[in-house]
Amino acid sequence: MEPLACRSESGPAPSPAESTQASVTLAQLLQLVQQGQELPGLERRQVAATLDEPTASRLPRRPKPWEAARSAEHPAPQFQTGDRGLADPPSGQRSRLEEPGSAVSEAPGPLQL
Amino acid sequence: MSATPGGGVRTLRVPGRHGYAAEFSPYLPGRLACAASQHYGIAGSGTLLILDQNESGLRLFRSFDWNDGLFDVTWSENNEHVLVTCSGDGSLQLWDTARATGPLQVFKEHTQEVYSVDWSQTRGEQLVVSGSWDQTVKLWDPTVGKSLCTFRGHESVIYSTIWSPHIPGCFASSAGDQTLRIWDVKTTGVRIVVPAHQAEILSCDWCKYNENLVVTGAVDCSLRGWDLRNVQQPVFELLGHTYAIRRVKFSPFHASVLASCSYDFTVRFWNFSKPDPLLETVEHHTEFTCGLDLSLQSPTQVADCAWDETIKIYDPVCLTMLA
């Protein structure tokens, strides 16, 4: 499926107080996108990094439950490079309109929900 | 937003936000981070939610908005205030829960959606690994603006990148190319390639008590365990989910116990050492269940989130029986 431009190009989003949180189903949403229509209540933000320093940590790191069970480090295992045969990969192209795992090895078809 | 009190399932409803990932704080018992997106992550903004548990249920401590959907979250292992999220716009964000606004830093290098982010679990390192639909994995030092390294090899979108809890500098990745790959930060080429499924692999995780054991969860609805010393065939296969597996996590407390969540709306708990490995099926969501985590402090507590706009914390019966 070709990636579609999903963003509304119209004016700024309504403030949270006035926006209606539309409970649009996924199927309705996909239909709106495919028809090139605006998504209801689409929120647009202009958030940027503050570049502040992190608040200083005051707590000690806690041991993980599995660390309590092990007394000492030991060397990493020897990796064996196994069979590298791969199944035919899918095209690798995807858009967010396809939920993960919807790609199939053949030509992409309609979204399977 | 409303929180449901009482023993049993604690629920927070977050209208207009679809949860993608949930992670317990490694420092603070009862603190949970949730990466969420507007409009199922297809378009619009994202929100990082920080939840605390109290006697009456779940409370939203703070939330942070981002310009695009958020798909994953990972807590710092050296600062209780810090966490990292990753976004549909290809960037990572570093946040500080003690500040009202953020993020502190933004890391923008990936050219497509970043679906996975993980902070290293081994004591000697403070590294973040990110996996993207641009088919690359990037390695980051959270105090440095540019990535340390880019790992190429996957032939499709990457869904999951997870550090080994035992082997320093080692991480696993799973992708739409149907492979599980094992990498080592000391070499940019992949160490092991496992053709683990004949379907996209949406999640993977490391066993916390066997450094050679990795589990994959795939669109074929199966979970498979892999011994990295011999990847010719899986050491276990767990069947039961009826739709794609979205996330799998090994238990922090029990060597052969794991949990998985799925597009079949359920969360399932398994003990792969049992002849009948399915321990319990939890069906409390009404939409794709994407986020799942097991508490590091409580052997019985689990968190999950789903596209039904809810985040839940609960203690499944099967884990209370193991404790």
Tab-separated table of C-alpha atoms in Angstrom:
chain	number	residue	atom	x	y	z
A	1	MET	CA	0.000	0.000	0.000
A	2	GLU	CA	1.362	3.442	-0.869
A	3	PRO	CA	2.027	5.571	2.193
A	4	LEU	CA	-0.659	8.230	2.311
A	5	ALA	CA	-0.274	11.724	3.683
A	6	CYS	CA	-2.373	11.507	6.797
A	7	ARG	CA	-1.964	14.941	8.259
A	8	SER	CA	-4.645	17.546	8.026
A	9	GLU	CA	-3.341	20.677	6.304
A	10	SER	CA	-6.077	22.917	7.672
A	11	GLY	CA	-5.901	25.287	10.625
A	12	PRO	CA	-4.686	24.641	14.153
A	13	ALA	CA	-6.291	21.931	16.230
A	14	PRO	CA	-8.917	22.924	18.797
A	15	SER	CA	-7.721	23.216	22.365
A	16	PRO	CA	-8.181	20.103	24.500
A	17	ALA	CA	-11.057	21.688	26.351
A	18	GLU	CA	-13.129	22.175	23.231
A	19	SER	CA	-12.073	19.252	21.081
A	20	THR	CA	-14.467	16.362	20.894
A	21	GLN	CA	-12.672	13.104	21.492
A	22	ALA	CA	-14.335	11.227	18.684
A	23	SER	CA	-14.430	7.519	19.360
A	24	VAL	CA	-13.807	6.659	15.750
A	25	THR	CA	-13.323	3.011	15.064
A	26	LEU	CA	-10.214	1.894	13.272
A	27	ALA	CA	-12.248	0.876	10.226
A	28	GLN	CA	-13.926	4.288	10.063
A	29	LEU	CA	-10.576	5.998	10.442
A	30	LEU	CA	-8.998	4.045	7.619
A	31	GLN	CA	-11.931	4.875	5.381
A	32	LEU	CA	-11.550	8.582	6.135
A	33	VAL	CA	-7.854	8.452	5.350
A	34	GLN	CA	-8.332	6.553	2.137
A	35	GLN	CA	-10.969	9.044	1.038
A	36	GLY	CA	-8.563	11.877	1.786
A	37	GLN	CA	-10.825	13.300	4.468
A	38	GLU	CA	-9.823	15.037	7.679
A	39	LEU	CA	-9.602	12.958	10.802
A	40	PRO	CA	-11.859	14.232	13.587
A	41	GLY	CA	-10.125	16.002	16.439
A	42	LEU	CA	-6.674	15.566	14.939
A	43	GLU	CA	-4.266	17.140	17.373
A	44	ARG	CA	-1.229	19.015	16.152
A	45	ARG	CA	1.598	19.857	18.486
A	46	GLN	CA	4.760	21.941	18.281
A	47	VAL	CA	6.672	20.274	21.085
A	48	ALA	CA	10.430	20.784	21.103
A	49	ALA	CA	13.306	19.705	23.347
A	50	THR	CA	13.931	21.926	26.372
A	51	LEU	CA	17.632	20.906	26.480
A	52	ASP	CA	17.480	20.992	30.297
A	53	GLU	CA	19.598	18.674	32.404
A	54	PRO	CA	17.844	15.654	33.963
A	55	THR	CA	16.766	15.937	37.587
A	56	ALA	CA	19.486	14.403	39.725
A	57	SER	CA	18.911	10.798	40.725
A	58	ARG	CA	18.696	10.071	44.427
A	59	LEU	CA	17.788	6.412	44.452
A	60	PRO	CA	20.232	3.515	44.221
A	61	ARG	CA	19.782	1.069	41.382
A	62	ARG	CA	17.826	-1.954	42.550
A	63	PRO	CA	19.098	-5.407	41.702
A	64	LYS	CA	16.959	-7.322	39.242
A	65	PRO	CA	15.265	-10.462	40.589
A	66	TRP	CA	17.480	-12.620	38.388
A	67	GLU	CA	20.656	-10.870	39.537
A	68	ALA	CA	20.037	-12.079	43.071
A	69	ALA	CA	20.176	-15.619	41.730
A	70	ARG	CA	23.610	-15.184	40.150
A	71	SER	CA	26.780	-14.625	42.158
A	72	ALA	CA	29.426	-13.708	39.585
A	73	GLU	CA	29.793	-12.575	35.985
A	74	HIS	CA	30.779	-15.253	33.556
A	75	PRO	CA	31.926	-14.978	29.995
A	76	ALA	CA	29.500	-14.577	27.126
A	77	PRO	CA	28.599	-17.775	25.295
A	78	GLN	CA	30.172	-18.683	21.972
A	79	PHE	CA	27.684	-17.790	19.293
A	80	GLN	CA	27.308	-20.348	16.518
A	81	THR	CA	26.396	-18.823	13.208
A	82	GLY	CA	23.583	-21.124	12.182
A	83	ASP	CA	21.770	-21.629	8.938
A	84	ARG	CA	21.284	-18.281	7.280
A	85	GLY	CA	18.548	-19.356	4.923
A	86	LEU	CA	15.798	-16.785	4.858
A	87	ALA	CA	12.211	-17.078	3.701
A	88	ASP	CA	11.238	-14.739	0.881
A	89	PRO	CA	10.991	-11.379	2.600
A	90	PRO	CA	8.058	-9.052	2.001
A	91	SER	CA	8.666	-5.821	0.120
A	92	GLY	CA	9.463	-3.949	3.307
A	93	GLN	CA	7.328	-1.003	2.239
A	94	ARG	CA	4.605	-0.185	4.684
A	95	SER	CA	2.529	2.647	5.944
A	96	ARG	CA	0.892	3.069	9.295
A	97	LEU	CA	-2.445	2.228	7.684
A	98	GLU	CA	-1.357	-1.389	7.808
A	99	GLU	CA	-1.280	-2.619	11.355
A	100	PRO	CA	1.892	-4.542	12.124
A	101	GLY	CA	1.760	-8.054	10.819
A	102	SER	CA	-0.665	-7.329	8.025
A	103	ALA	CA	2.006	-7.554	5.321
A	104	VAL	CA	2.015	-10.770	3.346
A	105	SER	CA	4.609	-12.119	0.974
A	106	GLU	CA	2.423	-11.567	-2.086
A	107	ALA	CA	1.370	-8.175	-3.352
A	108	PRO	CA	-0.241	-6.163	-0.602
A	109	GLY	CA	-4.001	-6.364	-0.522
A	110	PRO	CA	-6.652	-4.655	1.544
A	111	LEU	CA	-6.058	-4.399	5.246
A	112	GLN	CA	-7.001	-7.541	7.089
A	113	LEU	CA	-8.533	-6.726	10.434
B	1	MET	CA	-9.985	9.994	32.828
B	2	SER	CA	-11.350	7.613	35.433
B	3	ALA	CA	-9.727	5.051	37.649
B	4	THR	CA	-11.540	2.010	38.876
B	5	PRO	CA	-10.810	1.275	42.548
B	6	GLY	CA	-10.826	-2.025	44.373
B	7	GLY	CA	-8.734	-5.139	44.541
B	8	GLY	CA	-8.626	-6.998	41.272
B	9	VAL	CA	-8.078	-5.188	38.032
B	10	ARG	CA	-7.157	-1.514	38.317
B	11	THR	CA	-8.054	0.387	35.163
B	12	LEU	CA	-7.284	3.836	33.869
B	13	ARG	CA	-9.275	4.977	30.877
B	14	VAL	CA	-7.533	7.488	28.618
B	15	PRO	CA	-10.045	8.805	26.081
B	16	GLY	CA	-8.639	9.421	22.634
B	17	ARG	CA	-5.374	7.617	23.297
B	18	HIS	CA	-4.472	4.130	22.098
B	19	GLY	CA	-1.851	2.408	24.206
B	20	TYR	CA	1.150	0.882	22.483
B	21	ALA	CA	3.540	0.020	25.303
B	22	ALA	CA	3.590	-0.207	29.087
B	23	GLU	CA	6.683	-0.422	31.306
B	24	PHE	CA	6.996	-0.617	35.092
B	25	SER	CA	9.604	1.662	36.646
B	26	PRO	CA	12.683	-0.299	37.763
B	27	TYR	CA	12.935	2.091	40.729
B	28	LEU	CA	9.464	2.892	42.008
B	29	PRO	CA	7.015	0.110	42.805
B	30	GLY	CA	3.658	0.905	41.315
B	31	ARG	CA	4.855	3.491	38.802
B	32	LEU	CA	4.038	2.682	35.199
B	33	ALA	CA	4.862	4.445	31.952
B	34	CYS	CA	2.608	4.082	28.942
B	35	ALA	CA	3.370	5.196	25.384
B	36	ALA	CA	0.163	6.056	23.589
B	37	SER	CA	-1.002	7.530	20.328
B	38	GLN	CA	-3.990	9.365	19.003
B	39	HIS	CA	-6.038	7.659	16.298
B	40	TYR	CA	-4.491	4.201	16.728
B	41	GLY	CA	-1.086	5.651	15.868
B	42	ILE	CA	-2.074	6.373	12.271
B	43	ALA	CA	-2.027	10.157	12.542
B	44	GLY	CA	-2.037	12.866	15.147
B	45	SER	CA	-0.135	13.267	18.358
B	46	GLY	CA	1.250	10.984	21.002
B	47	THR	CA	1.229	11.020	24.768
B	48	LEU	CA	3.550	9.589	27.394
B	49	LEU	CA	1.500	8.726	30.476
B	50	ILE	CA	3.064	8.256	33.920
B	51	LEU	CA	0.758	6.354	36.278
B	52	ASP	CA	1.033	5.642	39.982
B	53	GLN	CA	-0.894	3.066	41.954
B	54	ASN	CA	-2.533	3.967	45.222
B	55	GLU	CA	-5.044	2.280	47.486
B	56	SER	CA	-7.944	3.425	45.329
B	57	GLY	CA	-6.592	2.358	41.958
B	58	LEU	CA	-4.551	4.031	39.243
B	59	ARG	CA	-3.772	7.727	39.199
B	60	LEU	CA	-2.317	9.725	36.364
B	61	PHE	CA	0.774	11.364	37.844
B	62	ARG	CA	1.798	13.299	34.751
B	63	SER	CA	1.500	13.195	30.997
B	64	PHE	CA	3.651	14.580	28.213
B	65	ASP	CA	2.556	15.199	24.643
B	66	TRP	CA	4.602	14.677	21.527
B	67	ASN	CA	4.035	15.762	17.931
B	68	ASP	CA	3.485	12.273	16.574
B	69	GLY	CA	2.382	8.926	17.904
B	70	LEU	CA	4.511	7.192	20.522
B	71	PHE	CA	5.111	3.498	19.976
B	72	ASP	CA	7.398	2.346	22.792
B	73	VAL	CA	8.868	3.445	26.117
B	74	THR	CA	11.840	2.389	28.232
B	75	TRP	CA	12.932	3.570	31.671
B	76	SER	CA	16.461	4.666	32.498
B	77	GLU	CA	18.488	2.225	34.553
B	78	ASN	CA	20.528	4.972	36.255
B	79	ASN	CA	17.962	7.684	37.012
B	80	GLU	CA	14.489	7.143	38.441
B	81	HIS	CA	13.137	10.267	36.717
B	82	VAL	CA	14.275	9.516	33.193
B	83	LEU	CA	12.736	7.567	30.362
B	84	VAL	CA	12.918	7.356	26.579
B	85	THR	CA	10.120	7.043	24.031
B	86	CYS	CA	10.163	6.566	20.277
B	87	SER	CA	7.843	8.035	17.708
B	88	GLY	CA	6.187	7.826	14.346
B	89	ASP	CA	8.202	10.809	13.147
B	90	GLY	CA	11.436	8.813	13.391
B	91	SER	CA	12.723	10.429	16.564
B	92	LEU	CA	13.437	9.358	20.127
B	93	GLN	CA	12.604	11.560	23.119
B	94	LEU	CA	14.282	11.698	26.549
B	95	TRP	CA	11.889	12.732	29.339
B	96	ASP	CA	12.174	13.733	33.018
B	97	THR	CA	9.139	12.857	35.134
B	98	ALA	CA	10.132	15.469	37.736
B	99	ARG	CA	9.587	18.257	35.202
B	100	ALA	CA	6.183	19.473	34.077
B	101	THR	CA	7.139	19.852	30.426
B	102	GLY	CA	9.526	18.197	28.093
B	103	PRO	CA	11.210	16.422	26.450
B	104	LEU	CA	14.740	17.169	27.596
B	105	GLN	CA	16.270	15.876	24.368
B	106	VAL	CA	15.144	14.708	20.947
B	107	PHE	CA	17.215	12.279	18.863
B	108	LYS	CA	16.314	12.451	15.178
B	109	GLU	CA	18.129	10.149	12.776
B	110	HIS	CA	15.803	7.338	11.760
B	111	THR	CA	14.024	8.086	8.511
B	112	GLN	CA	10.830	6.230	9.333
B	113	GLU	CA	8.735	5.271	12.327
B	114	VAL	CA	10.653	3.993	15.340
B	115	TYR	CA	8.756	1.103	16.802
B	116	SER	CA	11.031	-0.123	19.569
B	117	VAL	CA	13.344	1.369	22.160
B	118	ASP	CA	15.158	-0.354	25.036
B	119	TRP	CA	17.595	0.726	27.749
B	120	SER	CA	20.424	-1.694	28.488
B	121	GLN	CA	19.875	-4.029	31.411
B	122	THR	CA	23.451	-5.025	32.217
B	123	ARG	CA	25.204	-3.100	34.967
B	124	GLY	CA	28.261	-1.839	33.127
B	125	GLU	CA	26.497	0.023	30.301
B	126	GLN	CA	24.010	2.858	29.860
B	127	LEU	CA	22.934	2.423	26.268
B	128	VAL	CA	19.698	2.685	24.315
B	129	VAL	CA	18.875	0.656	21.234
B	130	SER	CA	16.146	1.682	18.765
B	131	GLY	CA	14.500	-0.285	15.972
B	132	SER	CA	12.810	1.385	13.019
B	133	TRP	CA	10.673	0.787	9.980
B	134	ASP	CA	13.677	2.178	8.074
B	135	GLN	CA	15.158	-1.317	8.620
B	136	THR	CA	17.985	-0.137	10.831
B	137	VAL	CA	18.831	-0.468	14.492
B	138	LYS	CA	20.643	2.444	16.123
B	139	LEU	CA	22.709	2.479	19.277
B	140	TRP	CA	22.624	5.563	21.509
B	141	ASP	CA	24.347	6.938	24.571
B	142	PRO	CA	21.506	8.999	26.091
B	143	THR	CA	23.956	11.759	27.016
B	144	VAL	CA	25.168	12.118	23.417
B	145	GLY	CA	23.115	13.722	20.653
B	146	LYS	CA	24.194	11.493	17.762
B	147	SER	CA	23.881	7.734	17.540
B	148	LEU	CA	26.992	5.660	18.295
B	149	CYS	CA	26.360	3.087	15.597
B	150	THR	CA	23.827	1.942	12.989
B	151	PHE	CA	23.201	-1.761	12.420
B	152	ARG	CA	22.057	-2.867	8.987
B	153	GLY	CA	20.956	-6.275	7.863
B	154	HIS	CA	17.227	-6.604	8.372
B	155	GLU	CA	15.374	-6.633	5.063
B	156	SER	CA	12.121	-5.240	6.328
B	157	VAL	CA	10.588	-3.145	9.053
B	158	ILE	CA	11.990	-3.767	12.515
B	159	TYR	CA	9.423	-4.272	15.261
B	160	SER	CA	11.426	-5.119	18.355
B	161	THR	CA	14.937	-4.498	19.742
B	162	ILE	CA	15.735	-5.932	23.186
B	163	TRP	CA	18.958	-5.987	25.205
B	164	SER	CA	20.176	-9.221	26.715
B	165	PRO	CA	19.828	-9.020	30.501
B	166	HIS	CA	22.997	-11.081	30.863
B	167	ILE	CA	25.437	-10.539	27.994
B	168	PRO	CA	26.830	-7.003	27.965
B	169	GLY	CA	26.469	-5.257	24.611
B	170	CYS	CA	24.274	-7.970	23.143
B	171	PHE	CA	20.762	-7.364	21.820
B	172	ALA	CA	18.105	-9.155	19.801
B	173	SER	CA	15.875	-7.777	17.070
B	174	SER	CA	12.810	-9.074	15.267
B	175	ALA	CA	11.359	-7.845	12.000
B	176	GLY	CA	8.954	-8.116	9.106
B	177	ASP	CA	11.593	-10.133	7.269
B	178	GLN	CA	10.603	-13.067	9.503
B	179	THR	CA	13.963	-13.253	11.214
B	180	LEU	CA	15.259	-12.954	14.748
B	181	ARG	CA	18.753	-11.467	14.738
B	182	ILE	CA	21.331	-11.311	17.492
B	183	TRP	CA	23.811	-8.453	17.501
B	184	ASP	CA	26.843	-7.389	19.473
B	185	VAL	CA	27.758	-3.708	19.781
B	186	LYS	CA	31.405	-4.552	19.245
B	187	THR	CA	30.697	-5.544	15.610
B	188	THR	CA	28.292	-3.872	13.197
B	189	GLY	CA	27.531	-7.099	11.360
B	190	VAL	CA	24.889	-9.420	12.704
B	191	ARG	CA	26.050	-12.378	14.810
B	192	ILE	CA	23.157	-14.796	14.354
B	193	VAL	CA	20.199	-14.847	11.935
B	194	VAL	CA	17.292	-17.113	12.831
B	195	PRO	CA	14.537	-17.637	10.227
B	196	ALA	CA	12.217	-18.055	13.159
B	197	HIS	CA	8.779	-17.915	11.567
B	198	GLN	CA	7.112	-17.785	8.172
B	199	ALA	CA	5.428	-14.571	9.206
B	200	GLU	CA	6.362	-11.165	10.544
B	201	ILE	CA	7.818	-11.278	14.054
B	202	LEU	CA	6.372	-8.476	16.129
B	203	SER	CA	8.129	-9.171	19.433
B	204	CYS	CA	11.013	-10.957	21.103
B	205	ASP	CA	12.448	-11.232	24.601
B	206	TRP	CA	15.285	-12.864	26.508
B	207	CYS	CA	14.874	-15.440	29.247
B	208	LYS	CA	16.015	-13.913	32.518
B	209	TYR	CA	17.419	-17.190	33.810
B	210	ASN	CA	18.979	-18.740	30.710
B	211	GLU	CA	21.223	-16.436	28.727
B	212	ASN	CA	20.937	-18.573	25.599
B	213	LEU	CA	17.151	-18.579	25.397
B	214	VAL	CA	15.158	-16.058	23.352
B	215	VAL	CA	11.420	-16.142	22.573
B	216	THR	CA	9.759	-14.750	19.443
B	217	GLY	CA	6.095	-13.872	18.959
B	218	ALA	CA	4.758	-13.669	15.428
B	219	VAL	CA	1.812	-12.969	13.151
B	220	ASP	CA	1.362	-16.722	12.782
B	221	CYS	CA	-0.065	-16.623	16.341
B	222	SER	CA	2.774	-18.709	17.768
B	223	LEU	CA	5.512	-18.168	20.308
B	224	ARG	CA	8.784	-19.992	19.716
B	225	GLY	CA	11.753	-20.433	22.001
B	226	TRP	CA	15.267	-20.450	20.547
B	227	ASP	CA	18.469	-21.752	22.073
B	228	LEU	CA	21.132	-19.571	20.472
B	229	ARG	CA	23.652	-22.404	20.615
B	230	ASN	CA	21.526	-24.374	18.156
B	231	VAL	CA	18.917	-22.442	16.162
B	232	GLN	CA	18.034	-25.216	13.719
B	233	GLN	CA	14.692	-25.744	15.429
B	234	PRO	CA	12.840	-24.076	18.278
B	235	VAL	CA	13.106	-25.574	21.758
B	236	PHE	CA	9.441	-24.848	22.383
B	237	GLU	CA	6.380	-23.655	20.513
B	238	LEU	CA	3.354	-22.214	22.324
B	239	LEU	CA	0.018	-22.197	20.526
B	240	GLY	CA	-3.257	-20.736	21.682
B	241	HIS	CA	-3.523	-17.155	20.513
B	242	THR	CA	-5.914	-16.774	17.601
B	243	TYR	CA	-4.440	-13.608	16.104
B	244	ALA	CA	-0.990	-12.081	15.793
B	245	ILE	CA	1.114	-11.896	18.920
B	246	ARG	CA	1.968	-8.292	19.617
B	247	ARG	CA	4.337	-8.528	22.587
B	248	VAL	CA	6.007	-11.241	24.633
B	249	LYS	CA	7.836	-10.913	27.939
B	250	PHE	CA	9.689	-13.469	30.017
B	251	SER	CA	8.965	-13.449	33.744
B	252	PRO	CA	11.519	-11.622	35.928
B	253	PHE	CA	10.854	-14.156	38.701
B	254	HIS	CA	10.189	-17.573	37.169
B	255	ALA	CA	12.640	-19.188	34.785
B	256	SER	CA	10.137	-20.897	32.485
B	257	VAL	CA	7.178	-18.506	32.708
B	258	LEU	CA	6.288	-15.918	30.073
B	259	ALA	CA	3.389	-13.675	29.100
B	260	SER	CA	2.087	-12.598	25.703
B	261	CYS	CA	-0.538	-10.200	24.389
B	262	SER	CA	-2.265	-10.300	21.053
B	263	TYR	CA	-4.566	-8.823	18.463
B	264	ASP	CA	-7.010	-11.453	19.731
B	265	PHE	CA	-7.490	-9.014	22.666
B	266	THR	CA	-6.141	-11.486	25.225
B	267	VAL	CA	-3.119	-11.740	27.472
B	268	ARG	CA	-1.871	-15.277	28.052
B	269	PHE	CA	0.508	-16.720	30.592
B	270	TRP	CA	2.631	-19.759	29.850
B	271	ASN	CA	5.052	-22.145	31.495
B	272	PHE	CA	7.034	-23.707	28.668
B	273	SER	CA	8.388	-26.488	30.888
B	274	LYS	CA	4.921	-27.970	31.398
B	275	PRO	CA	3.343	-30.484	29.001
B	276	ASP	CA	0.241	-28.251	28.967
B	277	PRO	CA	1.963	-24.885	28.952
B	278	LEU	CA	-0.981	-22.438	28.858
B	279	LEU	CA	-1.505	-21.298	32.458
B	280	GLU	CA	-4.196	-18.659	32.016
B	281	THR	CA	-5.970	-16.495	29.453
B	282	VAL	CA	-7.013	-12.989	30.521
B	283	GLU	CA	-9.739	-11.457	28.372
B	284	HIS	CA	-10.379	-7.979	29.733
B	285	HIS	CA	-9.738	-5.848	26.664
B	286	THR	CA	-12.035	-5.067	23.761
B	287	GLU	CA	-9.377	-4.102	21.247
B	288	PHE	CA	-5.828	-4.998	20.105
B	289	THR	CA	-3.685	-5.449	23.198
B	290	CYS	CA	-0.253	-4.032	22.458
B	291	GLY	CA	1.509	-3.225	25.714
B	292	LEU	CA	2.511	-5.713	28.393
B	293	ASP	CA	4.954	-5.722	31.275
B	294	LEU	CA	5.652	-7.826	34.341
B	295	SER	CA	6.556	-6.089	37.582
B	296	LEU	CA	10.162	-6.234	38.774
B	297	GLN	CA	9.101	-5.810	42.379
B	298	SER	CA	5.968	-7.932	42.654
B	299	PRO	CA	6.065	-11.523	41.351
B	300	THR	CA	2.342	-11.434	40.683
B	301	GLN	CA	1.704	-8.020	39.136
B	302	VAL	CA	1.166	-7.352	35.438
B	303	ALA	CA	0.384	-4.218	33.420
B	304	ASP	CA	-1.107	-4.026	29.966
B	305	CYS	CA	-2.606	-1.477	27.598
B	306	ALA	CA	-4.775	-1.732	24.513
B	307	TRP	CA	-6.413	0.202	21.718
B	308	ASP	CA	-9.629	0.247	23.759
B	309	GLU	CA	-8.165	3.320	25.508
B	310	THR	CA	-7.488	1.509	28.785
B	311	ILE	CA	-4.431	0.684	30.848
B	312	LYS	CA	-4.778	-2.094	33.414
B	313	ILE	CA	-2.727	-3.389	36.330
B	314	TYR	CA	-3.699	-6.723	37.844
B	315	ASP	CA	-2.477	-9.911	39.487
B	316	PRO	CA	-3.434	-12.949	37.405
B	317	VAL	CA	-4.407	-15.996	39.395
B	318	CYS	CA	-1.732	-18.176	37.834
B	319	LEU	CA	1.059	-15.903	39.082
B	320	THR	CA	-0.369	-15.738	42.603
B	321	MET	CA	-0.319	-19.524	42.635
B	322	LEU	CA	3.340	-19.588	41.626
B	323	ALA	CA	4.475	-17.052	44.212
